[in-house]
Amino acid sequence: MLAQGLSHIIFNASNKEDFERTLIFYKSLGFKSITDSPEEDTRVAWLKLASTVSIKVILTASAIPQRKPAGDTDWSLEEHALAFSINNIDAVKSKLKELDAPDQDHSDKNSTKLYVLDPLNNIILLTNKPAILKATSAAAAVETATASGKRQKIAVLTSGGDAPGMNAVVRAVVRYGITKGCDIFAVYEGYQGLVDGGDLLKKMDWKSVRGWLAVGGTTIGTARCMPFKTREGRLKAAENLVLNGIDALIVCGGDGSLTGADLFRNEWGGLVDELLKTKRISQEQANAYHVLTIVGLVGSIDNDMSSTDITIGAVTSLHRICESVDAVSTTALSHSRAFVIEVMGRHCGWLALMAGIATGADFVFIPEKPPKEEDWESLMCSVVERHRHLGKRKTVVIVAEGAIDKNLNPIKADYLKDILTDRLGLDTRVTILGHTQRGGAPAFFDRLLATTQGLEAVDAVLEATADTPSPMIGMTDNKITRFPLMKAVALTHEVAEAISKKNFARAMELRDPQFAEEYEAYHATTILDDCSLGLPAHQQLRIAIIHMGAPAGGMNAATRTAVRYCLNRGHTPIAVNNGFAGLARGSMSEMTWMGVDGWTALGGSELGTNRAVPGEDIDMGMVTYQIQKNNIQALMIVGGFEAFVAIEKLEASRDQYPSLRIPITLIPATISNNVPGTDYSLGSDTSLNAIVNSCDAIVQSAQSSRRRVFVVEVMGGRSGYLAVEGGLVVGANTVYIPEEGINLGRLQSDVEHLRAMYTDDDPDKSEGRIILRTEDVSKTYTTEVISDILKEEGDEMFDSRTAVLGHIQQGVTPSPLDRIRATRLATRSIQFFEEHTAEALDKAHESGSPVPIELTNSKASVTVAGISGSAAIFTPVTDLLPITDMKNRKPRNAWWAEHRPIIDMLAGRGHFKIEK
Ligand code: ADP
């Protein structure tokens, strides 16, 4: 007998009589009780049929009884039936007669097809023909794993240094793998688990990975495994895989682990031959497992892998570093101290450089780009001294653990401390951050990266052929990619090699392009902030900076960098207070280097922000008058959708007002991420981290008290970005977003899904669940109404509560990614102003004319400064209008829409079902 394509089925009985009759029914079909104990659980029973399918029958008062199909309808036309292919059908028939089970015979001359009702009113098809499978039921949404119908067995392991997000990888692989009809095994303790086998190889089910998204490190363990570095160890690993029937391996680890994986795959054929020759496996096994599919995922806090822009864990680590540097900064400031902070990175300076940018450090040392100067000590001292003379009371120097000078001599934290103490007389302390950098709950970005890459890894396994080179899952230009593992490993090793040969240009080339750009920007704004990059006087501009809309993390960081870079180039940065309302009143002042000190880490808006749009709420004439009166020659706006409307109005008013013929950029800053022309707006990452932290706390509370579903309201206006991205990384049950709306049918199906999940839960456990709802999704189905409906429908089974996150979502301290994006877009905006004014200014200068009011009237000079993939791009507002939904205040297409279906899939939609 065989229930094709299924591994287990769950039935819910609403009363004891049905529960017992169901057990008798299935036992008559040949199912055997799994627990032979005389004191069998009287509420949950597991039955198994041979080695194939098992049935779980649960007695639960709140189960929804199944409708009995009418006897006079054709059961073969019913949508849901469970099919068993069976050899001795007559013997089973007579047993069913004894039970008096209703049936319909649809046999024809080719096959027997008997439809029977089980005591719970499920339609069961008994047939002697294996090919007949029309059934869908309970777990039948499961697709068969391979075309041949053989269930693919995939093992997943985490290896090398642990990285936050590894658990999210395992969760995604397990759940998506199960959805795809695969058996998923977790290998505990990294490669050691493969070598030792036994209990270290565990079959995972849907619930094994509950709650793993929020947990740092790796729950299945990792280890440095020396035996795997030997052929004997790998032979043992191969034997364990074959004996357990596993034909695919997903490895999440750093370059060492992936080097091992690559070697293992290359040797596989030889290992299997040897196992056969030494009779450790049979000929059939050797035939069946002659190919091993391996897929690599990069879990590494250092971001040291080539061929991917970012690795799993790096962003969380950067969070920990920035938190530490921010904390140390306050004590440094109090005592006027210097701190040398050592961060991880043996061959890679990503963490050190990004931390330097995000915290506004005075100097950074990284392995791939040693100081050019022989006497770098004096350079560092002159930079620090200059910053001190400008008024700084604190000094922060960040050094990667693998930092070197250009002669490959290590640059160590203690040595730096001695120099700062001896030469500058600074009270200097060393802080080595060490393992704190690995710890803690994964940040939003890592949860998202790990989840989407985990899904891609499973797809890569299922699509692999014997000839496919093992892929490494990466991310380039904000897109999940597959890259040959072998090549990625080779390129990564080349970085270390290039450094050892002092070929630093090659080492930088092998990093992602953004890394070099960020390094240059940091150098230009911090090391060379001695006005050595100053422009000729006639090209120096008066640049106004204005904040608009609601506060968003990164607004201050963008302003700080713009001010510092302006001063370095000889421009005059002018702060406008309180948005366009302030501009119309002429509320503005020149900014100074010290005036923006410490702003990278400040949330909110130091300039003051306002939603008033010129031409709508504010008189355009007053705005242009003030621009002309204060001789503003370029305008940098940091703001959200109102600011997008504002630049559109400014562009449209240029015909009328010559003083608007200046370059204008908008750096998108809004937690809703609804400004066209960018993948990310400043503040959205900070906000998602705030949402993640709040939701983790809410789920914990829900779990601790009783079975409770929280409906959490998030911001976003008419855009579902926060709900979708937040929902995906907190493991929400579902999300309600404006793009989809809500209706009764949807609510009903969500209630059913929740009931199915709570029915399947361990009765003695209280599981907390969470649903995210965008504030503007519906006027009728408010957060309260939805929660009340859930409460009512949950009856005894579960309760519901609401949580409105409100302004908590703006976050306190901007996240590192928002700070880095802010810094980048601000520097690029100032450069953009220079490019768009040089021609007019040079012309006037050459002809000896006065500086004109009109510097540019090109449409390309009023733009949104955005991030597209890994590039910073400037798109004219006139080009963005056709792709903008002005009514709903967002771009017409959203790149993140593809994440929406993943939420329901990973929440078990299709896996947990109560059929009616
Ligand atoms: P990471 O993956 O974080 O770089 P390691 O370099 O310590 O960490 O590697 C983790 C594990 O991967 C090692 O303990 C070993 O089991 C395996 N491994 C690393 N390099 C190799 C190799 N060259 N050959 C075989 N296995 C290796």
CSV table of C-alpha atoms in Angstrom, one decimal, residues 441-608:
chain,number,residue,atom,x,y,z
A,441,ALA,CA,20.2,38.3,17.5
A,442,PRO,CA,20.7,38.7,13.8
A,443,ALA,CA,19.9,42.1,12.4
A,444,PHE,CA,17.1,42.6,9.9
A,445,PHE,CA,19.4,42.4,6.9
A,446,ASP,CA,21.0,39.1,7.8
A,447,ARG,CA,17.7,37.5,8.5
A,448,LEU,CA,16.4,38.5,5.1
A,449,LEU,CA,19.7,37.6,3.3
A,450,ALA,CA,19.8,34.2,5.0
A,451,THR,CA,16.2,33.4,4.3
A,452,THR,CA,16.2,34.3,0.6
A,453,GLN,CA,19.6,32.6,0.1
A,454,GLY,CA,18.4,29.5,1.9
A,455,LEU,CA,15.5,29.2,-0.5
A,456,GLU,CA,17.8,29.7,-3.5
A,457,ALA,CA,20.1,27.0,-2.1
A,458,VAL,CA,17.2,24.5,-2.1
A,459,ASP,CA,16.2,25.5,-5.7
A,460,ALA,CA,19.9,25.1,-6.7
A,461,VAL,CA,19.9,21.6,-5.3
A,462,LEU,CA,16.7,20.6,-7.1
A,463,GLU,CA,17.9,22.1,-10.4
A,464,ALA,CA,21.4,20.5,-10.2
A,465,THR,CA,22.5,17.9,-12.7
A,466,ALA,CA,25.6,15.7,-12.6
A,467,ASP,CA,27.4,18.3,-14.8
A,468,THR,CA,26.4,21.4,-12.9
A,469,PRO,CA,29.4,22.9,-11.1
A,470,SER,CA,28.7,23.4,-7.4
A,471,PRO,CA,27.2,26.8,-7.0
A,472,MET,CA,27.8,29.3,-4.2
A,473,ILE,CA,24.8,31.4,-3.4
A,474,GLY,CA,25.8,35.1,-3.3
A,475,MET,CA,24.3,38.6,-3.6
A,476,THR,CA,25.3,41.1,-6.3
A,477,ASP,CA,23.5,44.3,-7.0
A,478,ASN,CA,20.8,43.5,-4.5
A,479,LYS,CA,20.0,40.3,-6.3
A,480,ILE,CA,20.5,36.7,-5.1
A,481,THR,CA,23.0,35.0,-7.4
A,482,ARG,CA,24.7,31.6,-8.1
A,483,PHE,CA,28.4,31.6,-8.8
A,484,PRO,CA,30.6,28.6,-9.3
A,485,LEU,CA,31.9,27.7,-5.8
A,486,MET,CA,35.3,26.6,-7.0
A,487,LYS,CA,35.9,30.0,-8.7
A,488,ALA,CA,34.7,32.0,-5.7
A,489,VAL,CA,37.0,30.0,-3.4
A,490,ALA,CA,39.9,30.6,-5.8
A,491,LEU,CA,39.3,34.3,-6.1
A,492,THR,CA,39.0,34.6,-2.3
A,493,HIS,CA,42.4,32.9,-1.9
A,494,GLU,CA,43.8,35.3,-4.5
A,495,VAL,CA,43.1,38.2,-2.1
A,496,ALA,CA,45.3,36.9,0.6
A,497,GLU,CA,47.9,36.0,-2.1
A,498,ALA,CA,47.8,39.5,-3.7
A,499,ILE,CA,48.2,41.1,-0.2
A,500,SER,CA,51.2,38.8,0.5
A,501,LYS,CA,52.7,39.9,-2.8
A,502,LYS,CA,52.0,43.6,-2.0
A,503,ASN,CA,49.7,43.8,-4.9
A,504,PHE,CA,47.2,45.9,-3.1
A,505,ALA,CA,45.5,47.2,-6.2
A,506,ARG,CA,44.6,43.6,-7.1
A,507,ALA,CA,43.4,43.0,-3.6
A,508,MET,CA,41.0,46.0,-3.8
A,509,GLU,CA,39.9,44.9,-7.3
A,510,LEU,CA,38.8,41.5,-5.9
A,511,ARG,CA,36.5,43.2,-3.4
A,512,ASP,CA,33.1,44.4,-4.5
A,513,PRO,CA,33.1,47.8,-6.4
A,514,GLN,CA,31.3,49.6,-3.6
A,515,PHE,CA,34.1,48.8,-1.2
A,516,ALA,CA,36.7,50.8,-3.2
A,517,GLU,CA,34.2,53.7,-3.6
A,518,GLU,CA,33.5,53.8,0.1
A,519,TYR,CA,37.2,53.7,0.9
A,520,GLU,CA,37.9,56.7,-1.4
A,521,ALA,CA,34.9,58.6,0.1
A,522,TYR,CA,36.1,57.9,3.6
A,523,HIS,CA,39.6,59.0,2.7
A,524,ALA,CA,38.4,62.2,1.1
A,525,THR,CA,36.1,63.2,4.0
A,526,THR,CA,38.2,62.2,7.0
A,527,ILE,CA,41.9,61.7,6.3
A,528,LEU,CA,42.2,64.4,3.7
A,529,ASP,CA,39.9,66.9,5.4
A,530,ASP,CA,42.7,69.5,5.5
A,531,CYS,CA,41.2,71.4,2.5
A,532,SER,CA,43.9,69.7,0.3
A,533,LEU,CA,41.0,68.7,-2.0
A,534,GLY,CA,39.8,72.3,-2.3
A,535,LEU,CA,38.4,73.6,-5.6
A,536,PRO,CA,39.4,76.9,-7.2
A,537,ALA,CA,37.6,79.8,-5.6
A,538,HIS,CA,35.3,80.4,-8.6
A,539,GLN,CA,33.9,76.8,-8.4
A,540,GLN,CA,33.1,77.0,-4.7
A,541,LEU,CA,29.4,76.9,-4.0
A,542,ARG,CA,26.9,77.9,-1.4
A,543,ILE,CA,25.0,74.7,-0.8
A,544,ALA,CA,21.7,74.6,1.3
A,545,ILE,CA,20.8,71.4,3.1
A,546,ILE,CA,17.2,70.9,4.1
A,547,HIS,CA,15.3,68.1,5.9
A,548,MET,CA,11.7,67.3,4.9
A,549,GLY,CA,8.9,64.9,6.0
A,550,ALA,CA,9.0,62.7,9.0
A,551,PRO,CA,12.3,62.1,10.8
A,552,ALA,CA,14.2,59.0,9.5
A,553,GLY,CA,17.5,57.4,10.6
A,554,GLY,CA,20.4,58.7,8.6
A,555,MET,CA,19.2,62.2,7.9
A,556,ASN,CA,21.8,63.6,10.3
A,557,ALA,CA,24.5,61.3,9.0
A,558,ALA,CA,23.9,62.6,5.5
A,559,THR,CA,24.0,66.2,6.6
A,560,ARG,CA,27.2,65.6,8.6
A,561,THR,CA,29.1,64.1,5.6
A,562,ALA,CA,27.8,66.7,3.2
A,563,VAL,CA,29.0,69.5,5.5
A,564,ARG,CA,32.4,68.0,6.1
A,565,TYR,CA,32.9,67.3,2.4
A,566,CYS,CA,31.7,70.8,1.5
A,567,LEU,CA,34.2,72.4,3.8
A,568,ASN,CA,36.9,70.2,2.4
A,569,ARG,CA,36.2,71.4,-1.1
A,570,GLY,CA,35.8,75.0,-0.2
A,571,HIS,CA,32.0,75.2,-0.5
A,572,THR,CA,29.8,76.9,2.1
A,573,PRO,CA,27.2,74.5,3.7
A,574,ILE,CA,24.1,76.2,4.8
A,575,ALA,CA,21.6,74.6,7.2
A,576,VAL,CA,17.9,75.3,6.6
A,577,ASN,CA,15.8,74.8,9.7
A,578,ASN,CA,12.4,73.3,9.8
A,579,GLY,CA,12.0,72.3,6.1
A,580,PHE,CA,10.6,74.6,3.4
A,581,ALA,CA,8.6,76.5,6.0
A,582,GLY,CA,11.9,77.5,7.5
A,583,LEU,CA,13.4,78.3,4.1
A,584,ALA,CA,10.5,80.6,3.2
A,585,ARG,CA,11.2,82.5,6.5
A,586,GLY,CA,14.9,82.6,5.7
A,587,SER,CA,15.7,80.5,8.8
A,588,MET,CA,19.2,79.4,7.8
A,589,SER,CA,22.8,79.5,8.9
A,590,GLU,CA,26.2,78.5,7.8
A,591,MET,CA,27.4,75.2,9.2
A,592,THR,CA,30.8,74.3,10.8
A,593,TRP,CA,33.0,71.3,11.0
A,594,MET,CA,32.4,70.8,14.7
A,595,GLY,CA,28.8,71.8,14.5
A,596,VAL,CA,28.0,68.3,13.0
A,597,ASP,CA,30.4,66.3,15.1
A,598,GLY,CA,28.8,63.1,16.4
A,599,TRP,CA,25.9,63.4,14.0
A,600,THR,CA,26.4,60.0,12.3
A,601,ALA,CA,25.0,58.3,15.4
A,602,LEU,CA,22.1,60.7,16.0
A,603,GLY,CA,18.5,59.7,15.2
A,604,GLY,CA,15.8,62.2,14.3
A,605,SER,CA,16.6,65.4,12.5
A,606,GLU,CA,18.9,68.0,14.0
A,607,LEU,CA,17.9,70.6,11.5
A,608,GLY,CA,14.3,70.2,12.2
